[in-house]
Tab-separated table of C-alpha atoms in Angstrom:
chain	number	residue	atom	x	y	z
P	230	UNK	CA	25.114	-17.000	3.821
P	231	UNK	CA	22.941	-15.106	1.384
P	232	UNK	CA	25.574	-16.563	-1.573
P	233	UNK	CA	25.816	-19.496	-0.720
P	234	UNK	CA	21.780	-19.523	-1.105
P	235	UNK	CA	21.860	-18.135	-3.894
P	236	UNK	CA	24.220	-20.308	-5.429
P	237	UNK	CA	22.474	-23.357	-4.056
P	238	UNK	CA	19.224	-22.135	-6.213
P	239	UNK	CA	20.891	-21.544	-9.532
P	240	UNK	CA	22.249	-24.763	-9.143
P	241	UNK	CA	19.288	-26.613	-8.709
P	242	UNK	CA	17.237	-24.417	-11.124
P	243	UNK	CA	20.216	-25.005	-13.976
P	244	UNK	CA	19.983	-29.140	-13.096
P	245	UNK	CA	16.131	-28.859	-13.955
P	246	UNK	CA	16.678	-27.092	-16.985
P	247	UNK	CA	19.459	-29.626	-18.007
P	248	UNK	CA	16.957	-32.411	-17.496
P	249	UNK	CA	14.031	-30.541	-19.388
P	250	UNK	CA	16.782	-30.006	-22.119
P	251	UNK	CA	17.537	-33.955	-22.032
P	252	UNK	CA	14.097	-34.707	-22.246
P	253	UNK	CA	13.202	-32.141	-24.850
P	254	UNK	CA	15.941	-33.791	-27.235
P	255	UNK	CA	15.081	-37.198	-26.020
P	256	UNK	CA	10.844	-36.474	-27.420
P	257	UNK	CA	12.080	-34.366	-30.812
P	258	UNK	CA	14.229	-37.334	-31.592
P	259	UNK	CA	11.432	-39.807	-31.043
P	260	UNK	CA	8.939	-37.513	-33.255
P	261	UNK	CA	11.713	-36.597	-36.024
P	262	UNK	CA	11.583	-40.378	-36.234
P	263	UNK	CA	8.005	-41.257	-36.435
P	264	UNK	CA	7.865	-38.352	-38.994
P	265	UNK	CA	10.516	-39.907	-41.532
P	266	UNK	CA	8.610	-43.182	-41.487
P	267	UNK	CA	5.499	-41.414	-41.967
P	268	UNK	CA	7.458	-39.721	-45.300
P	269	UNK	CA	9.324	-42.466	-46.392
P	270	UNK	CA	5.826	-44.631	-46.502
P	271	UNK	CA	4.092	-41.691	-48.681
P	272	UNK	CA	7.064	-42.190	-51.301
P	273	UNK	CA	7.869	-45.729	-51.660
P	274	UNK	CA	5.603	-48.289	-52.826
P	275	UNK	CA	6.303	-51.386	-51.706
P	276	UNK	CA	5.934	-54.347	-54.044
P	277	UNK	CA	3.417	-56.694	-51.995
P	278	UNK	CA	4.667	-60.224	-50.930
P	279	UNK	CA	2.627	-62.911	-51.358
P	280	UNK	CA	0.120	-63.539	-48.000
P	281	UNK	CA	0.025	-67.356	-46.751
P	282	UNK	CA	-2.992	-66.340	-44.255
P	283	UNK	CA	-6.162	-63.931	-45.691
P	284	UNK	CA	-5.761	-60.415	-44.123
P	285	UNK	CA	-8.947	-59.819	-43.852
P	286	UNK	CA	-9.996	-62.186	-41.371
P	287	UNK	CA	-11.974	-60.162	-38.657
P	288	UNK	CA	-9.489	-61.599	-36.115
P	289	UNK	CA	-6.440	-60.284	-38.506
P	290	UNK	CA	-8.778	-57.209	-38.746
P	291	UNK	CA	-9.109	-56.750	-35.445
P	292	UNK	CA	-5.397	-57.356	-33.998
P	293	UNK	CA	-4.041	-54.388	-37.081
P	294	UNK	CA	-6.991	-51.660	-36.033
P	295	UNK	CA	-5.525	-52.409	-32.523
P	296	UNK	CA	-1.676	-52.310	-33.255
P	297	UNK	CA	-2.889	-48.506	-35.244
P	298	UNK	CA	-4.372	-47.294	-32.477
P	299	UNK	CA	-1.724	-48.290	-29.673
P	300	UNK	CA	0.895	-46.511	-32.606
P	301	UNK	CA	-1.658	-43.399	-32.941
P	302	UNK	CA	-1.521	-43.300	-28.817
P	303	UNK	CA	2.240	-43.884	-27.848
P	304	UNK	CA	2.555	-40.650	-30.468
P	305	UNK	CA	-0.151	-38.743	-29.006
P	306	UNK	CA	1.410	-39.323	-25.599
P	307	UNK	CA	4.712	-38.187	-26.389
P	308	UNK	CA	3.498	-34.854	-28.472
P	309	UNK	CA	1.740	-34.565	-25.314
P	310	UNK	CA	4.950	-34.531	-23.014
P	311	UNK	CA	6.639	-32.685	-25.719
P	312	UNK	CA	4.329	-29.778	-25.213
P	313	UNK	CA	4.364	-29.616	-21.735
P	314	UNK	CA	8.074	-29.970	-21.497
P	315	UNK	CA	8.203	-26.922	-23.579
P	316	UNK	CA	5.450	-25.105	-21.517
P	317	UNK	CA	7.910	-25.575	-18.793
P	318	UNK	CA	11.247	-24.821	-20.369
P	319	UNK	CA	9.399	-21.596	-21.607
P	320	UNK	CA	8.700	-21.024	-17.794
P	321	UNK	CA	12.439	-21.681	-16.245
P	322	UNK	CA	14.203	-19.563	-19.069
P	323	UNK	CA	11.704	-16.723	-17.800
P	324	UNK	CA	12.619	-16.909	-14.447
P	325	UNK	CA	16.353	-17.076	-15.501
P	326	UNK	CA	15.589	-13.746	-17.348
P	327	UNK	CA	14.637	-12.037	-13.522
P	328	UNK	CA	18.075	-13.540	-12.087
P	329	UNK	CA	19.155	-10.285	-11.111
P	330	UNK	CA	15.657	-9.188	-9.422
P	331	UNK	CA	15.316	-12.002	-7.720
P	332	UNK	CA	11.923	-11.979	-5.446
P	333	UNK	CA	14.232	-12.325	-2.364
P	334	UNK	CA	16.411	-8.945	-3.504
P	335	UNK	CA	13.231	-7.223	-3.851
P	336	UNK	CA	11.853	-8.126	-0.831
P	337	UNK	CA	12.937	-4.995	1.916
P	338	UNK	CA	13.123	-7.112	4.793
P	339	UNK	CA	13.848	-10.839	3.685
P	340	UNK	CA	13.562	-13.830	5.865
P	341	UNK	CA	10.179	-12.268	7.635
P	342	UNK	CA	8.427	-14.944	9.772
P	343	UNK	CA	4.833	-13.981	10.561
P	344	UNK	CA	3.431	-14.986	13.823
P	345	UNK	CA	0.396	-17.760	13.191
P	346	UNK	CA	-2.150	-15.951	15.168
P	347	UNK	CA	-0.591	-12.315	13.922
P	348	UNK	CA	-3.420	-10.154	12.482
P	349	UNK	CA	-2.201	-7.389	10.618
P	350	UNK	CA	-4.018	-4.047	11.724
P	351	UNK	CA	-6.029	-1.735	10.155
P	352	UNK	CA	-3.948	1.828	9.612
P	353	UNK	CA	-3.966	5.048	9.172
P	354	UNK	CA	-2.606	5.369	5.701
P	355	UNK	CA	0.223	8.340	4.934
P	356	UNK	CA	-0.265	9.981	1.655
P	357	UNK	CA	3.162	12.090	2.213
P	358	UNK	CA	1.303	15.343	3.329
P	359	UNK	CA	1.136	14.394	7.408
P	360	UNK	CA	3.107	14.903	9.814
P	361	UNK	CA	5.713	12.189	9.859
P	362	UNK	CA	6.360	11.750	13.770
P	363	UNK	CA	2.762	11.569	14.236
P	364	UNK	CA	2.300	8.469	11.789
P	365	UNK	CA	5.126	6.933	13.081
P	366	UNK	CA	3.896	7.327	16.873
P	367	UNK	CA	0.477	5.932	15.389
P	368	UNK	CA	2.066	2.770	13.684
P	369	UNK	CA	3.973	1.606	16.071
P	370	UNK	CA	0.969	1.834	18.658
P	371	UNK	CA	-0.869	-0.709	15.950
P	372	UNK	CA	2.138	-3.072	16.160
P	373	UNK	CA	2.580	-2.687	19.728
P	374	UNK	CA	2.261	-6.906	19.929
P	375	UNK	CA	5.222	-7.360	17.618
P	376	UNK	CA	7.286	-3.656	18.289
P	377	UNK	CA	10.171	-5.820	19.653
P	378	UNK	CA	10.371	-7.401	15.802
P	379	UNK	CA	12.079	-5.048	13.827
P	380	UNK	CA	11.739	-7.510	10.650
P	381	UNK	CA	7.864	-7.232	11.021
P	382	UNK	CA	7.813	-3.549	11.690
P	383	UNK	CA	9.824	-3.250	8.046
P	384	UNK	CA	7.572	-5.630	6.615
P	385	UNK	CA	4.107	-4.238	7.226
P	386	UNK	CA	5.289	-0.515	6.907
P	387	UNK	CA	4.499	-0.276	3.318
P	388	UNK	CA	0.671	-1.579	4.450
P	389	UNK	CA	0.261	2.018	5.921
P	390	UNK	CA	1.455	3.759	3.158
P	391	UNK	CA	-0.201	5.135	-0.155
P	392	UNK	CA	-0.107	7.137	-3.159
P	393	UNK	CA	3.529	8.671	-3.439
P	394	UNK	CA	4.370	7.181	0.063
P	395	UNK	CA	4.140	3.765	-0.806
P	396	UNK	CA	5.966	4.683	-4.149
P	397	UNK	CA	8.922	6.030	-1.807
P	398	UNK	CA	8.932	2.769	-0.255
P	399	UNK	CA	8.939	0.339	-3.049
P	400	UNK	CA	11.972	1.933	-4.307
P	401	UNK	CA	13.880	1.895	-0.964
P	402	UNK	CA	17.118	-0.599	-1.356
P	403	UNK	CA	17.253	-3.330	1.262
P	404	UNK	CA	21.047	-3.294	1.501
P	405	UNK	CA	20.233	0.465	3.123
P	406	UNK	CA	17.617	-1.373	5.023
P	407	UNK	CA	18.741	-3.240	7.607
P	408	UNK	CA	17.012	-2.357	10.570
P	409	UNK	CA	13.990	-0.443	11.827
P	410	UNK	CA	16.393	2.592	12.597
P	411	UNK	CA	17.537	2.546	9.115
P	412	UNK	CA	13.761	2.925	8.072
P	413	UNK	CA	12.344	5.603	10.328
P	414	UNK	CA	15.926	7.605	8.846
P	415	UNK	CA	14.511	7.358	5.735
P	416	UNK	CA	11.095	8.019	6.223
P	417	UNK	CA	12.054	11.182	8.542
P	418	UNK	CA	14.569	12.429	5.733
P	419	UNK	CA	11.926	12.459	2.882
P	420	UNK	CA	8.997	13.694	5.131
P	421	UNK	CA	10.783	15.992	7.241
P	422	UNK	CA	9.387	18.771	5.244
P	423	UNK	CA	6.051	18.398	6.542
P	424	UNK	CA	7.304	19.686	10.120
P	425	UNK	CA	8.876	22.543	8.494
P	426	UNK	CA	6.178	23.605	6.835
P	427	UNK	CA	3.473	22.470	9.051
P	428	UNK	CA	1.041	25.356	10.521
P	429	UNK	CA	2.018	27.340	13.649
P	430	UNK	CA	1.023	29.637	16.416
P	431	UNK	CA	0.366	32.454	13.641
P	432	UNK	CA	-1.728	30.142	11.305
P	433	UNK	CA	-3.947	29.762	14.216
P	434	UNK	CA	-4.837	32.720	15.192
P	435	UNK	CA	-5.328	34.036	11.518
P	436	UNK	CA	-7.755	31.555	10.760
P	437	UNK	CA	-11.154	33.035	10.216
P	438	UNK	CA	-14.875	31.058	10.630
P	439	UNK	CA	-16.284	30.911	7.400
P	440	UNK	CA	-19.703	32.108	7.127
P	441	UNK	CA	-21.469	29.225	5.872
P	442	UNK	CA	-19.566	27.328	8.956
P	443	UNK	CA	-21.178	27.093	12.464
P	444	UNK	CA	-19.453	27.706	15.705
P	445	UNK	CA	-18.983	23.859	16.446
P	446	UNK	CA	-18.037	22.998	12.813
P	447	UNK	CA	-15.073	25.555	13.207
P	448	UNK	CA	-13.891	24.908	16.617
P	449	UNK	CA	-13.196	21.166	14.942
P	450	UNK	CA	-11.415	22.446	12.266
P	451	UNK	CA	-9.687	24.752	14.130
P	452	UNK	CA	-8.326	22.165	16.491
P	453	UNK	CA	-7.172	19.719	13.542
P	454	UNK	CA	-4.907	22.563	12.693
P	455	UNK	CA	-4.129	23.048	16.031
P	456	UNK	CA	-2.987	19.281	16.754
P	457	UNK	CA	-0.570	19.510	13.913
P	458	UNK	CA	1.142	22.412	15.627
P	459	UNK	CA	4.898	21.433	16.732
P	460	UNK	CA	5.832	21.768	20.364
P	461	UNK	CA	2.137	21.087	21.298
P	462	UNK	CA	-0.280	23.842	22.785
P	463	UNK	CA	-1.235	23.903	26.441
P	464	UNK	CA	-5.255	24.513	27.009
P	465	UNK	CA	-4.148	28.156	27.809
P	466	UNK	CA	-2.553	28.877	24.806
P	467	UNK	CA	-5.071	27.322	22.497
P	468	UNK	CA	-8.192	29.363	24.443
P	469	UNK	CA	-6.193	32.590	23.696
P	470	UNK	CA	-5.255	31.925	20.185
P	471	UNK	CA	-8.448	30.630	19.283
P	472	UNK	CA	-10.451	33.863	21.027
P	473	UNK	CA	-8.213	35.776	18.794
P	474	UNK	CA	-9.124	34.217	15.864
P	475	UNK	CA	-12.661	36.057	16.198
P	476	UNK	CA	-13.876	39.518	15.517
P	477	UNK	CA	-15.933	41.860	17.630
P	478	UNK	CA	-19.136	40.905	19.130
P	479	UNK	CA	-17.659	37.674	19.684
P	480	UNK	CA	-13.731	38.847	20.755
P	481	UNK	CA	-14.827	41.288	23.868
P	482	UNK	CA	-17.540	38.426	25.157
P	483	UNK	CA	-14.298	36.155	25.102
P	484	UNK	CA	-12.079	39.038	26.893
P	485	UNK	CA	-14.658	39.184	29.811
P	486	UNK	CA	-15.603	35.447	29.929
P	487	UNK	CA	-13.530	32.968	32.347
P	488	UNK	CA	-13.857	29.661	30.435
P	489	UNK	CA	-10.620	27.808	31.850
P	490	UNK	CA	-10.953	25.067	29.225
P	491	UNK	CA	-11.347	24.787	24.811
P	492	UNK	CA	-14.721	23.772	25.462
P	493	UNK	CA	-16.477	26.187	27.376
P	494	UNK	CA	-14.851	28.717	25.315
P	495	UNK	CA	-17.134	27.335	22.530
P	496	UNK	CA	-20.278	26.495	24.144
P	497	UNK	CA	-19.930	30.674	24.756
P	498	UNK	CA	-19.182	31.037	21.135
P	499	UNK	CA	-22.709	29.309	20.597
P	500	UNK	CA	-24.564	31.163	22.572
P	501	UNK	CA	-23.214	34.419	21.171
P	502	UNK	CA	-24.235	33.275	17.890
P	503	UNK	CA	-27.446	32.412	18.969
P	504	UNK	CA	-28.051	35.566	20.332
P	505	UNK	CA	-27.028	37.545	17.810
P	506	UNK	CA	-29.326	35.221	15.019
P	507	UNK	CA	-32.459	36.009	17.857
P	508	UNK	CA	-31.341	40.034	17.509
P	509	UNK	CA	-30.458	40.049	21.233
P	510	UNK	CA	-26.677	41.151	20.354
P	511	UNK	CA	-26.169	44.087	17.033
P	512	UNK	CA	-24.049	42.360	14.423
P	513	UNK	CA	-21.014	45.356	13.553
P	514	UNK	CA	-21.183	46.946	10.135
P	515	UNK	CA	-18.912	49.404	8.287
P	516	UNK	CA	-19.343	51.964	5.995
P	517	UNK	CA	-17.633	54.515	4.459
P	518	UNK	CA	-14.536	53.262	7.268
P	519	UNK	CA	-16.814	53.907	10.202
P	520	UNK	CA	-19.102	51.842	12.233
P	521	UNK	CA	-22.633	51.445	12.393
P	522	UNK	CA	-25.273	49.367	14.429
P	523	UNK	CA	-23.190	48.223	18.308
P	524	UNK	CA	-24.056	46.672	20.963
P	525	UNK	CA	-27.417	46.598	23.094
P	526	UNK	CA	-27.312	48.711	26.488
P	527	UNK	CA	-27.549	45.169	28.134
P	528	UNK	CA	-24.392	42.792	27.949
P	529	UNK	CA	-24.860	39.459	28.861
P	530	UNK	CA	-21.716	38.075	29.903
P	531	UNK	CA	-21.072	33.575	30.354
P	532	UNK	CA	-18.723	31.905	32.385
């Protein structure tokens, strides 16, 4: 089927240029012409015959300035045509030069037919760095009205991609192509990496709060990392990893604490920090490999 469209268009497009080619010859012939008579005027002098009526009776006058200037505009009209006829031949033989990148070959899923009341959403764009299950879970929840259309869900891939993603994509061959399956393959093959490398149970709980970062600023960060951890974390597991990823006063306030979910455990986190910015709770210092300062004779335990 493809072929036989394709043959159809080179047909038609080599007709046109036959015409153009016809027409071309037909206008350089007609000005070739015009230009001989023009030389053949500037070199012979004709020997003038003898005039029964006066030429230069404003009627006479009048019916030569017209018969000049009809001449002057049949020429101007057909160097007119000539020029545009060449504008256009210059055009076809261009696209002839892209015959074998044809818009259609380049296209990875041809013969797309948009819905008239589609809106293409707004997403998430992978860079190549993500996680690749994640953005495919997320892209196919944006095209959740057309997920049965595989054609559409090839098409508007490449609008959620950037930077070397989208590069990957523009490159992909659509005889490899053929169906959404083919796609996610592909994507999963060259992205796969990202799982392998991606942070883990250990990453987490080595993780450290930055000085300059507050309680609340970390426990975000901390829990970006921890969503990109692969199987996923119960509540459990993160409250115990992310307890660990804090040294003492904060780590034995944790031990003793019962916060059954992520965010309790960090409300306590703030209110440690508070009290140990009001002096209520001895930051520990060490010198010369032993402790000084510890904590006040009063504990003050949350839950």
């Amino acid at each position: 089927m493809e072929n036989e469209e394709k043959a159809q268009l080179e047909a038609q497009h080599q007709k046109e240029v036959d015409n153009l080619k016809e027409e071309v010859t037909r206008l350089t012939g007609l000005l070739e012409h015009a230009l001989r008579d023009k030389s053949r005027k500037a070199t012979h002098i004709a020997k003038p015959e003898p005039m029964l009526v006066n030429p230069f009776t404003s009627q006479n006058l009048g019916a030569n300035e017209k018969e000049s200037q009809k001449g002057k505009m049949v020429k101007e009209d057909d160097l007119n045509k000539f020029i545009a006829l060449e504008q256009r031949m210059r055009a076809f033989e261009g696209i002839r030069l892209y015959d074998l990148i044809k818009a259609v070959e380049m296209c990875l899923g041809p013969n797309v037919v948009i819905p008239k009341n589609f809106r293409v959403p707004e997403f998430v764009k992978y860079t190549g760095t993500q996680c690749p299950i994640t953005h495919l879970k997320a892209y196919c929840n944006k095209m959740a009205e057309v997920v049965d259309d595989e054609k559409l869900l090839i098409h508007f891939f490449q609008d959620s991609l950037s930077d070397v993603a989208l590069i990957w994509y523009m490159r992909l061959v659509n005889t490899k192509v053929k169906k959404w399956k083919d796609l996610v393959d592909a994507f999963m093959m060259q992205y796969k990496f990202n799982i392998d490398v991606g942070p883990d149970r250990l990453n987490l709980q080595t993780m450290e709060k930055d000085n300059k970062e507050s309680i609340r600023e970390y426990a975000r960060r901390w829990r970006e990392v921890a969503a990109q951890v692969n199987p996923p974390m119960l509540e459990k597991e993160m409250i115990s990893l992310f307890s660990n990823s804090f040294k003492a006063p904060y780590f034995e306030y944790f031990v003793r604490s019962s916060a059954q979910h992520f965010t309790n455990l960090v409300v306590i986190a703030e209110r440690i920090e508070q009290d140990i910015g009001l002096g209520k709770i001895a930051k520990l210092t060490e010198k010369n490999g032993f402790t000084e300062g510890g904590y006040q004779d009063t504990y003050r335990f949350y839950s």
